[in-house]
């Protein structure tokens, strides 16, 4: 804490001296205002504005206090709440556009709002910079030609997920998503990547507001490795239902988004009937993937402070006893760096415009030349911010590392990192499994040889031998005494046929008990045919001979006396 105080003191001293210098310099020169529009979700499915708005205000102060950036201008922001609702966000945009002063750029957050804002803003030649939008659809340059973001695309998580699946040899996964464009695009990208890796998406479920049936179907279809993509409020509903369905524990592994606050499951939610302890039980052992949102080194950033000082200053503005409960707190470094990115781009644009005897304050919504200059400057912007190295791809996306965390006893622990640029996957090997080992990706079907008990087999064979011996003895008796009157009247030849049939049926007992513990599977086809012929022949002889005797008696008892022979 002492070290943090010293760093804060130094930063405040530098800021004070810079401000004094600007004031002295500005006595003879009037500063012009450049106004940017801000759209912040202060409530709704993602209340990221709670922390991102203070971070943006802090960045505006730091930029305005910096003597080398926009020396003739001061950045000013007008903003409003979108509640993470696209309709309201579009309304806020129109209010910003039609109320003076003119806005030179727009800051926005929440993917579903940014989608509508970026589509509309291009009609006014406005550059849109998002600090909290991860929808993969926003990477479409044809649809969003003036869009940039300091928040990485949600598809950044998918290569990391695929590497984890490959590490633990999981070949069968399931997905459950909230029906939003950001999540649909993410799942489609994931399906393409796992297909190339030889992994099957066996179960696909989606829901709009109620995940009950979707979660039940996951369990019904034997989903074990489950990837869930949904907003924070829906995450509580999903895991409440998972708790009720017992879709957690040593047989299951959940992967969800990592940009929720650390204690997101403890937030009071009237839409569910589960306690925080029940949600924690269902969440135990799950993994999250998220971009590395804070610079990992102690090197001072472009603002002159490191991440420790940044967090200290932001916490003082938030006045929150537990910052993990503040919406958008993990994304606050992205919002802070978004202001620096637009400031550097505008500064570079001003330098180019001065060469043409133009200025940024000449911007209006029909001036494409200045917009093109700002776009070119944004594309080439590179600096070290509190969220790490800031640079944009040709699609306007931020390129960052991804980290993997696991929840153990309600606390998240880092388990690895993945650098998509170099395909470098670092796994610490400290993960904890409820069953002591990674679970299989489906119910294991192990072939088990089911054989007849040898004691039962041999006892039945013994009884069959007794029956065969008895049958042979009866046949010998019939043959040796066939001339006796009582034997002759009983039709000894038919009796012998019945006995032969019984003996053949008893021989069938020996073949019926032969399985793989006695014979090879290669001779099973012949053995099955022999069984069929034996039982058919024995039954035909035994039943046929008995039926012929019964028919003879029937005829003798029903014929008239004069017809008997």
Coordinates of C-alpha atoms in Angstrom, one line a residue:
X1 CA 0.0 0.0 0.0
X2 CA 2.9 2.4 0.8
X3 CA 4.4 1.7 -2.7
X4 CA 1.0 2.4 -4.3
X5 CA 0.7 5.6 -2.4
X6 CA 4.1 6.8 -3.6
X7 CA 3.2 5.9 -7.2
X8 CA -0.1 7.7 -6.9
X9 CA 1.7 10.7 -5.4
X10 CA 4.2 10.9 -8.2
X11 CA 1.5 10.5 -10.9
X12 CA -0.6 13.3 -9.3
X13 CA 2.5 15.5 -9.1
X14 CA 3.2 15.0 -12.8
X15 CA -0.4 15.6 -13.7
X16 CA -0.4 18.8 -11.6
X17 CA 2.7 20.1 -13.3
X18 CA 1.2 19.2 -16.7
X19 CA -2.0 21.0 -15.8
X20 CA -0.1 24.1 -14.6
X21 CA 1.9 24.1 -17.9
X22 CA -1.4 23.9 -19.9
X23 CA -2.9 26.7 -17.9
X24 CA 0.1 28.9 -18.4
X25 CA 0.2 28.1 -22.1
X26 CA -3.5 28.6 -22.5
X27 CA -3.5 32.2 -21.2
X28 CA -2.6 33.5 -24.6
X29 CA -4.4 30.8 -26.6
X30 CA -8.0 29.8 -26.3
X31 CA -8.6 26.0 -26.2
X32 CA -11.2 24.5 -28.6
X33 CA -13.5 21.7 -27.5
X34 CA -13.8 18.4 -29.4
X35 CA -16.9 16.6 -28.3
X36 CA -17.3 12.9 -28.3
X37 CA -20.6 11.0 -27.8
X38 CA -20.8 8.4 -25.1
X39 CA -23.3 5.5 -24.8
X40 CA -23.0 3.6 -21.6
X41 CA -25.0 0.6 -20.3
X42 CA -25.6 1.6 -16.7
X43 CA -28.1 -1.2 -16.2
X44 CA -29.6 -4.1 -18.1
X45 CA -28.1 -7.5 -19.0
X46 CA -24.6 -6.0 -18.8
X47 CA -24.2 -2.9 -16.6
X48 CA -20.7 -2.2 -17.8
X49 CA -21.1 1.5 -17.6
X50 CA -20.9 1.4 -13.8
X51 CA -17.1 1.1 -13.9
X52 CA -16.4 2.0 -17.6
X53 CA -17.9 5.5 -17.3
X54 CA -15.6 6.6 -14.4
X55 CA -12.6 5.1 -16.3
X56 CA -13.5 7.1 -19.4
X57 CA -13.8 10.3 -17.3
X58 CA -10.5 9.6 -15.7
X59 CA -8.9 9.1 -19.2
X60 CA -10.4 12.3 -20.5
X61 CA -8.8 14.2 -17.6
X62 CA -5.4 12.5 -18.2
X63 CA -5.5 13.2 -21.9
X64 CA -6.5 16.8 -21.4
X65 CA -3.7 17.2 -18.9
X66 CA -1.2 15.8 -21.5
X67 CA 0.7 18.6 -23.2
X68 CA 1.7 16.6 -26.3
X69 CA -1.7 15.4 -27.3
X70 CA -4.2 17.8 -29.0
X71 CA -2.5 20.8 -27.8
X72 CA -5.1 23.2 -29.3
X73 CA -8.1 21.2 -28.1
X74 CA -9.8 19.8 -25.1
X75 CA -11.8 16.6 -25.3
X76 CA -15.3 16.8 -23.9
X77 CA -17.9 14.1 -23.7
X78 CA -21.7 14.0 -23.6
X79 CA -23.2 10.7 -22.7
X80 CA -26.4 8.8 -21.8
X81 CA -27.6 5.4 -20.6
X82 CA -28.5 2.7 -23.1
X83 CA -29.5 0.1 -20.5
X84 CA -27.9 -2.4 -23.0
X85 CA -31.0 -2.2 -25.1
X86 CA -30.6 -1.7 -28.9
X87 CA -33.7 0.5 -29.3
X88 CA -32.8 2.8 -26.5
X89 CA -29.1 2.9 -27.6
X90 CA -30.2 4.0 -31.1
X91 CA -32.4 6.7 -29.5
X92 CA -29.4 7.9 -27.5
X93 CA -27.3 8.1 -30.6
X94 CA -29.9 10.2 -32.5
X95 CA -30.2 12.6 -29.5
X96 CA -26.4 13.0 -29.4
X97 CA -26.3 13.7 -33.2
X98 CA -29.1 16.2 -33.3
X99 CA -28.2 18.1 -30.2
X100 CA -25.2 20.5 -30.6
X101 CA -22.3 20.5 -30.4
X102 CA -21.4 18.1 -33.2
X103 CA -19.8 14.8 -32.1
X104 CA -16.5 13.9 -33.8
X105 CA -16.5 10.2 -32.5
X106 CA -18.8 7.9 -30.6
X107 CA -17.9 5.6 -27.6
X108 CA -20.2 2.7 -27.1
X109 CA -20.5 -0.6 -25.1
X110 CA -22.7 -3.7 -25.1
X111 CA -22.6 -5.7 -28.4
X112 CA -26.3 -5.5 -29.3
X113 CA -26.2 -1.7 -28.9
X114 CA -22.9 -1.3 -30.8
X115 CA -24.4 -3.3 -33.7
X116 CA -27.2 -0.8 -34.3
X117 CA -25.1 2.2 -33.4
X118 CA -22.2 1.3 -35.8
X119 CA -24.7 0.6 -38.7
X120 CA -26.3 4.0 -38.2
X121 CA -23.2 6.0 -37.5
X122 CA -21.6 5.4 -40.9
X123 CA -24.4 7.4 -42.4
X124 CA -23.1 10.4 -40.5
X125 CA -19.4 9.6 -41.3
X126 CA -18.8 8.9 -37.6
X127 CA -16.0 6.6 -36.3
X128 CA -17.4 4.4 -33.5
X129 CA -15.0 3.0 -30.9
X130 CA -16.4 0.3 -28.5
X131 CA -14.9 -0.6 -25.2
X132 CA -17.2 -3.5 -24.3
X133 CA -18.5 -5.2 -27.5
X134 CA -17.4 -8.7 -28.3
X135 CA -19.8 -9.8 -31.1
X136 CA -17.9 -11.5 -33.9
X137 CA -20.5 -10.0 -36.4
X138 CA -18.9 -6.5 -35.7
X139 CA -15.7 -7.7 -37.5
X140 CA -17.6 -7.4 -40.8
X141 CA -16.0 -4.4 -42.5
X142 CA -18.6 -4.3 -45.3
X143 CA -21.4 -3.9 -42.7
X144 CA -19.5 -1.8 -40.1
X145 CA -16.9 0.2 -42.1
X146 CA -16.2 2.8 -39.4
X147 CA -16.1 0.5 -36.3
X148 CA -13.2 -0.2 -34.0
X149 CA -13.0 -1.7 -30.5
X150 CA -10.6 -2.1 -27.7
X151 CA -12.5 -5.1 -26.5
X152 CA -11.5 -8.3 -28.4
X153 CA -14.0 -10.3 -30.4
X154 CA -15.7 -13.2 -28.7
X155 CA -14.1 -15.6 -31.3
X156 CA -10.8 -14.9 -29.5
X157 CA -11.9 -17.5 -26.9
X158 CA -12.6 -20.3 -29.4
X159 CA -9.0 -21.2 -30.3
X160 CA -8.2 -21.4 -26.5
X161 CA -11.2 -23.7 -26.0
X162 CA -10.2 -26.0 -28.9
X163 CA -6.6 -26.3 -27.4
X164 CA -8.1 -27.3 -24.0
X165 CA -10.4 -29.9 -25.7
X166 CA -7.3 -31.3 -27.5
X167 CA -5.3 -31.4 -24.3
X168 CA -7.8 -33.5 -22.5
X169 CA -8.7 -35.6 -25.5
X170 CA -12.4 -34.5 -25.6
X171 CA -14.0 -35.4 -28.9
X172 CA -17.6 -34.7 -28.1
X173 CA -18.9 -31.4 -26.8
X174 CA -22.2 -29.6 -26.3
X175 CA -23.2 -25.9 -26.6
X176 CA -25.9 -23.8 -25.0
X177 CA -26.4 -20.2 -26.0
X178 CA -28.7 -17.3 -25.4
X179 CA -30.4 -16.2 -28.7
X180 CA -28.4 -13.1 -29.4
X181 CA -26.3 -12.3 -32.5
X182 CA -23.1 -12.0 -30.5
X183 CA -23.5 -15.6 -29.1
X184 CA -24.8 -17.1 -32.4
X185 CA -21.8 -15.8 -34.2
X186 CA -19.5 -17.1 -31.5
X187 CA -21.0 -20.6 -31.6
X188 CA -20.9 -20.8 -35.4
X189 CA -17.2 -19.9 -35.3
X190 CA -16.6 -22.5 -32.6
X191 CA -18.3 -25.2 -34.7
X192 CA -16.1 -24.5 -37.6
X193 CA -12.9 -24.6 -35.5
X194 CA -13.8 -27.9 -33.7
X195 CA -14.8 -29.5 -37.0
X196 CA -11.3 -28.8 -38.3
X197 CA -9.9 -30.3 -35.1
X198 CA -12.0 -33.5 -35.5
X199 CA -14.3 -32.7 -32.6
X200 CA -18.0 -33.3 -32.7
X201 CA -20.6 -30.8 -31.5
X202 CA -23.1 -33.5 -30.5
X203 CA -25.7 -31.3 -28.7
X204 CA -26.8 -27.8 -29.6
X205 CA -29.3 -25.9 -27.4
X206 CA -30.4 -22.3 -27.4
X207 CA -33.0 -20.3 -25.5
X208 CA -34.4 -16.8 -25.5
X209 CA -35.3 -16.0 -21.9
X210 CA -36.0 -19.4 -20.2
X211 CA -33.2 -22.0 -20.2
X212 CA -35.2 -24.7 -18.4
X213 CA -35.9 -27.0 -21.4
X214 CA -32.4 -26.3 -22.9
X215 CA -30.7 -27.5 -19.7
X216 CA -33.0 -30.5 -19.5
X217 CA -32.1 -31.5 -23.0
X218 CA -28.4 -31.3 -22.3
X219 CA -28.8 -33.9 -19.6
X220 CA -31.2 -36.0 -21.6
X221 CA -28.7 -36.2 -24.5
X222 CA -25.8 -37.1 -22.2
X223 CA -23.8 -33.8 -22.6
X224 CA -20.7 -33.8 -20.5
X225 CA -18.4 -31.1 -21.9
X226 CA -20.6 -28.0 -22.1
X227 CA -19.8 -24.6 -23.6
X228 CA -22.2 -21.9 -22.4
X229 CA -22.4 -18.4 -24.0
X230 CA -24.9 -15.9 -22.4
X231 CA -25.1 -12.7 -20.6
X232 CA -24.6 -12.5 -16.8
X233 CA -28.3 -12.4 -15.9
X234 CA -29.0 -15.5 -18.0
X235 CA -26.0 -17.3 -16.6
X236 CA -27.7 -17.2 -13.2
X237 CA -30.8 -18.7 -14.7
X238 CA -28.8 -21.4 -16.5
X239 CA -26.9 -22.6 -13.5
X240 CA -30.0 -22.4 -11.2
X241 CA -31.6 -24.9 -13.6
X242 CA -28.3 -26.9 -13.8
X243 CA -28.4 -27.2 -10.0
X244 CA -32.0 -28.5 -10.1
X245 CA -31.1 -31.0 -12.9
X246 CA -27.9 -32.1 -11.1
X247 CA -26.0 -31.2 -14.3
X248 CA -22.7 -30.6 -12.4
X249 CA -20.1 -32.5 -10.5
X250 CA -17.4 -34.9 -11.4
X251 CA -19.1 -36.1 -14.6
X252 CA -19.5 -32.6 -16.2
X253 CA -17.2 -29.7 -17.2
X254 CA -18.7 -26.2 -17.9
X255 CA -16.9 -23.5 -20.0
X256 CA -18.4 -20.0 -19.8
X257 CA -17.5 -16.4 -20.6
X258 CA -14.9 -14.9 -18.2
X259 CA -15.9 -11.3 -18.4
X260 CA -18.5 -11.4 -15.6
X261 CA -17.5 -9.9 -12.2
X262 CA -15.9 -12.4 -9.9
X263 CA -18.9 -12.6 -7.6
X264 CA -21.6 -12.4 -10.3
X265 CA -23.5 -15.4 -8.9
X266 CA -24.0 -13.6 -5.6
X267 CA -26.0 -10.8 -7.1
X268 CA -29.6 -10.7 -5.9
X269 CA -31.8 -11.9 -8.7
X270 CA -35.6 -12.1 -8.4
X271 CA -35.9 -14.2 -11.6
X272 CA -34.4 -17.3 -10.0
X273 CA -35.3 -19.3 -6.9
X274 CA -31.8 -20.5 -6.1
X275 CA -29.5 -19.2 -3.3
X276 CA -26.0 -18.0 -3.9
X277 CA -24.7 -21.2 -2.1
X278 CA -26.6 -23.4 -4.5
X279 CA -25.3 -21.5 -7.6
X280 CA -21.8 -21.8 -6.1
X281 CA -22.2 -25.6 -5.8
X282 CA -23.4 -25.8 -9.4
X283 CA -20.4 -23.6 -10.6
X284 CA -17.7 -25.5 -8.7
X285 CA -14.9 -26.5 -11.0
X286 CA -16.1 -24.7 -14.1
X287 CA -13.7 -22.9 -16.5
X288 CA -13.8 -19.4 -18.0
X289 CA -11.9 -18.0 -20.9
X290 CA -11.3 -14.2 -21.2
X291 CA -8.9 -11.8 -22.7
X292 CA -6.0 -10.6 -20.5
X293 CA -7.5 -7.2 -19.8
X294 CA -4.6 -5.7 -17.7
X295 CA -1.0 -5.1 -18.6
X296 CA 1.0 -7.8 -16.8
X297 CA 4.2 -5.9 -16.4
X298 CA 5.1 -3.0 -14.1
X299 CA 6.3 -0.8 -17.0
X300 CA 4.6 2.6 -17.1
X301 CA 2.0 2.9 -19.8
X302 CA 1.4 5.8 -22.2
X303 CA -0.4 7.7 -19.4
X304 CA 2.6 7.5 -17.2
X305 CA 1.1 5.1 -14.7
X306 CA 1.2 1.3 -14.3
X307 CA -1.8 -0.9 -13.7
X308 CA -1.5 -0.8 -9.9
X309 CA -1.8 3.0 -9.9
X310 CA -4.7 2.8 -12.4
X311 CA -6.7 0.4 -10.2
X312 CA -6.0 2.5 -7.1
X313 CA -7.3 5.7 -8.8
X314 CA -10.3 3.9 -10.3
X315 CA -11.2 2.4 -6.9
X316 CA -11.1 5.8 -5.3
X317 CA -13.7 7.0 -7.9
X318 CA -16.0 4.0 -7.5
X319 CA -16.3 4.2 -3.7
X320 CA -17.3 0.5 -3.7
X321 CA -16.3 -1.8 -0.8
X322 CA -16.3 -4.7 -3.2
X323 CA -15.3 -3.8 -6.8
X324 CA -16.1 -7.3 -8.0
X325 CA -19.7 -6.3 -7.6
X326 CA -19.4 -3.3 -9.9
X327 CA -20.6 -3.9 -13.4
X328 CA -17.9 -3.6 -16.1
X329 CA -15.0 -3.5 -13.6
X330 CA -12.9 -6.0 -15.6
X331 CA -13.5 -4.0 -18.8
X332 CA -12.6 -0.6 -17.2
X333 CA -9.0 -0.8 -18.6
X334 CA -10.4 -1.2 -22.1
X335 CA -12.6 1.9 -21.6
X336 CA -9.6 3.9 -20.3
X337 CA -7.5 2.9 -23.3
X338 CA -10.3 3.6 -25.7
X339 CA -10.1 7.3 -24.8
X340 CA -6.3 7.3 -25.3
X341 CA -6.7 5.5 -28.7
X342 CA -9.1 8.0 -30.0
X343 CA -7.0 10.9 -28.6
X344 CA -3.9 9.6 -30.3
X345 CA -5.8 9.1 -33.6
X346 CA -7.3 12.6 -33.4
X347 CA -3.9 14.1 -32.6
X348 CA -2.4 12.3 -35.7
X349 CA -5.3 13.4 -37.8
X350 CA -4.8 17.1 -36.7
X351 CA -1.2 16.9 -37.7
X352 CA -2.1 15.7 -41.2
X353 CA -4.9 18.2 -41.5
X354 CA -2.6 21.1 -40.6
X355 CA -0.5 20.2 -43.7
X356 CA -3.6 20.9 -45.8
X357 CA -4.6 24.1 -43.8
X358 CA -7.5 22.3 -42.2
X359 CA -8.5 21.5 -38.6
X360 CA -10.5 19.0 -36.6
X361 CA -13.0 21.7 -35.6
X362 CA -14.1 21.8 -39.3
X363 CA -15.6 18.3 -39.0
X364 CA -19.2 17.9 -39.8
X365 CA -21.4 14.9 -40.6
X366 CA -21.0 15.3 -44.3
X367 CA -17.2 15.7 -44.3
X368 CA -15.8 12.4 -45.5
X369 CA -12.2 13.7 -45.9
X370 CA -11.8 14.2 -42.1
X371 CA -13.5 10.9 -41.4
X372 CA -11.0 9.1 -43.7
X373 CA -8.1 10.7 -42.0
X374 CA -9.4 9.6 -38.6
X375 CA -10.0 6.1 -39.9
X376 CA -6.4 5.9 -41.3
X377 CA -5.0 7.2 -38.0
X378 CA -7.0 4.7 -35.9
X379 CA -5.7 1.9 -38.1
X380 CA -2.1 2.9 -37.4
X381 CA -2.6 3.6 -33.7
X382 CA -0.3 1.6 -31.5
X383 CA 0.6 2.2 -27.8
X384 CA 1.1 0.5 -24.5
X385 CA -2.0 1.0 -22.4
X386 CA -3.2 -0.2 -19.0
X387 CA -4.9 -3.1 -20.8
X388 CA -1.7 -4.1 -22.7
X389 CA -0.5 -3.4 -26.2
X390 CA -3.2 -1.6 -28.1
X391 CA -3.4 -2.2 -31.8
X392 CA -6.2 -2.9 -34.3
X393 CA -6.5 -5.5 -37.0
X394 CA -7.8 -4.8 -40.5
X395 CA -11.3 -5.6 -39.2
X396 CA -10.9 -3.1 -36.4
X397 CA -10.5 -5.8 -33.8
X398 CA -8.2 -5.8 -30.8
X399 CA -5.6 -8.5 -30.7
X400 CA -4.9 -9.8 -27.1
X401 CA -3.9 -12.9 -25.1
X402 CA -6.5 -15.2 -23.6
X403 CA -6.4 -16.5 -20.0
X404 CA -8.1 -19.6 -18.6
X405 CA -9.5 -19.6 -15.0
X406 CA -11.2 -22.2 -12.9
X407 CA -13.5 -21.6 -9.9
X408 CA -12.6 -23.5 -6.8
X409 CA -14.5 -22.9 -3.6
X410 CA -16.0 -19.7 -5.0
X411 CA -12.7 -18.2 -6.1
X412 CA -11.2 -18.0 -9.6
X413 CA -7.6 -19.3 -10.1
X414 CA -5.6 -18.9 -13.3
X415 CA -4.9 -22.2 -15.1
X416 CA -3.2 -21.1 -18.3
X417 CA -2.7 -18.6 -21.2
X418 CA -3.0 -18.7 -24.9
X419 CA -1.4 -16.4 -27.5
X420 CA -3.3 -16.8 -30.7
X421 CA -0.7 -14.9 -32.8
X422 CA 2.1 -17.3 -32.0
X423 CA -0.1 -20.3 -31.2
X424 CA 1.6 -20.5 -27.8
X425 CA -0.5 -22.4 -25.3
X426 CA 0.8 -22.3 -21.7
X427 CA -1.0 -24.6 -19.2
X428 CA 0.1 -24.6 -15.5
X429 CA -1.3 -28.1 -14.7
X430 CA -2.8 -26.9 -11.5
X431 CA -6.5 -27.7 -12.4
X432 CA -8.6 -29.6 -9.8
X433 CA -11.1 -32.2 -10.8
X434 CA -14.0 -33.3 -8.7
X435 CA -13.4 -36.9 -9.5
X436 CA -9.6 -36.7 -9.3
X437 CA -9.2 -36.9 -13.1
X438 CA -10.7 -35.3 -16.3
X439 CA -14.2 -36.7 -17.0
X440 CA -14.9 -38.5 -20.3
X441 CA -16.8 -36.6 -22.9
X442 CA -19.6 -39.1 -22.9
X443 CA -20.9 -42.2 -21.2
X444 CA -18.2 -44.8 -21.8
X445 CA -19.6 -48.0 -23.5
X446 CA -17.2 -50.8 -22.4
X447 CA -17.9 -54.2 -24.0
X448 CA -18.3 -56.8 -21.3
X449 CA -18.5 -60.5 -22.0
X450 CA -21.5 -61.9 -20.3
X451 CA -21.2 -65.7 -20.0
X452 CA -23.2 -68.4 -18.4
X453 CA -22.1 -69.5 -14.9
X454 CA -19.9 -72.6 -15.2
X455 CA -21.6 -74.1 -12.2
X456 CA -25.1 -73.7 -13.8
X457 CA -23.8 -75.0 -17.2
X458 CA -22.1 -78.1 -15.8
X459 CA -25.1 -78.9 -13.6
X460 CA -27.5 -78.6 -16.5
X461 CA -25.2 -80.7 -18.6
X462 CA -25.2 -83.3 -15.9
X463 CA -29.0 -83.5 -15.8
X464 CA -29.0 -83.7 -19.6
X465 CA -26.6 -86.7 -19.5
X466 CA -28.9 -88.4 -17.0
X467 CA -31.8 -87.8 -19.4
X468 CA -29.8 -89.1 -22.4
X469 CA -28.8 -92.2 -20.5
X470 CA -32.5 -92.8 -19.4
X471 CA -33.6 -92.4 -23.0
X472 CA -31.0 -94.9 -24.3
X473 CA -32.0 -97.4 -21.6
X474 CA -35.7 -97.0 -22.6
X475 CA -34.7 -97.6 -26.3
X476 CA -32.8 -100.7 -25.4
X477 CA -35.8 -102.0 -23.3
X478 CA -38.2 -101.3 -26.2
X479 CA -35.9 -103.2 -28.7
X480 CA -35.3 -106.2 -26.5
X481 CA -38.9 -106.6 -25.5
X482 CA -40.7 -105.6 -28.7
X483 CA -42.2 -109.1 -29.1
X484 CA -44.0 -109.0 -25.8
X485 CA -47.7 -108.3 -26.2
X486 CA -47.9 -105.2 -24.0
X487 CA -44.9 -103.7 -25.6
X488 CA -46.0 -104.5 -29.1
X489 CA -49.4 -102.9 -28.5
X490 CA -47.6 -99.7 -27.3
X491 CA -46.0 -99.2 -30.8
X492 CA -42.3 -99.5 -29.8
X493 CA -41.0 -98.1 -33.1
X494 CA -43.0 -94.9 -32.5
X495 CA -41.7 -94.9 -28.9
X496 CA -38.1 -95.1 -30.1
X497 CA -38.7 -92.1 -32.4
X498 CA -40.0 -90.1 -29.4
X499 CA -37.0 -91.2 -27.4
X500 CA -34.6 -90.2 -30.2
X501 CA -36.2 -86.8 -30.4
X502 CA -35.8 -86.3 -26.6
X503 CA -32.2 -87.4 -26.7
X504 CA -31.4 -84.9 -29.6
X505 CA -33.2 -82.1 -27.6
X506 CA -31.0 -82.9 -24.6
X507 CA -27.9 -82.7 -26.7
X508 CA -29.0 -79.2 -27.6
X509 CA -28.4 -78.2 -23.9
X510 CA -24.6 -78.8 -24.4
X511 CA -24.5 -76.5 -27.5
X512 CA -26.7 -73.8 -25.9
X513 CA -24.2 -73.2 -23.1
X514 CA -21.2 -72.9 -25.3
X515 CA -20.0 -69.2 -25.3
X516 CA -16.6 -67.4 -25.7
X517 CA -15.2 -68.9 -22.5
X518 CA -15.3 -72.3 -24.3
X519 CA -15.2 -71.6 -28.1
X520 CA -13.7 -69.0 -30.4
X521 CA -16.1 -66.4 -31.9
X522 CA -14.9 -67.5 -35.4
X523 CA -17.0 -70.7 -35.2
X524 CA -20.2 -69.0 -33.8
X525 CA -22.0 -68.9 -37.2
X526 CA -21.7 -72.7 -37.6
X527 CA -22.5 -73.3 -34.0
X528 CA -25.7 -71.2 -34.2
X529 CA -26.8 -73.2 -37.3
X530 CA -26.1 -76.5 -35.6
X531 CA -28.2 -75.4 -32.6
X532 CA -31.1 -74.5 -34.8
X533 CA -31.0 -77.8 -36.7
X534 CA -30.7 -79.9 -33.5
X535 CA -33.7 -78.3 -31.7
X536 CA -35.8 -78.4 -34.8
X537 CA -35.0 -82.0 -35.5
X538 CA -35.4 -83.2 -31.9
X539 CA -38.7 -81.4 -31.4
X540 CA -40.1 -82.7 -34.8
X541 CA -39.2 -86.3 -33.9
X542 CA -40.4 -86.1 -30.3
X543 CA -43.6 -84.2 -30.9
X544 CA -44.3 -86.0 -34.2
X545 CA -44.1 -89.4 -32.7
X546 CA -46.2 -88.5 -29.7
X547 CA -48.8 -86.9 -31.9
X548 CA -49.0 -90.0 -34.1
X549 CA -49.7 -92.1 -31.0
X550 CA -52.4 -89.7 -29.8
X551 CA -54.0 -89.7 -33.3
X552 CA -54.1 -93.5 -33.4
X553 CA -55.9 -93.6 -30.0
X554 CA -58.3 -90.9 -31.2
X555 CA -59.2 -92.9 -34.3
X556 CA -59.7 -96.1 -32.4
X557 CA -62.0 -94.5 -29.9
X558 CA -64.1 -92.7 -32.4
X559 CA -64.5 -95.3 -35.1
X560 CA -67.5 -97.7 -35.3
X561 CA -66.9 -101.1 -33.9
X562 CA -67.3 -102.9 -37.3
X563 CA -64.7 -100.6 -38.9
X564 CA -62.0 -101.4 -36.4
X565 CA -59.1 -103.5 -37.5

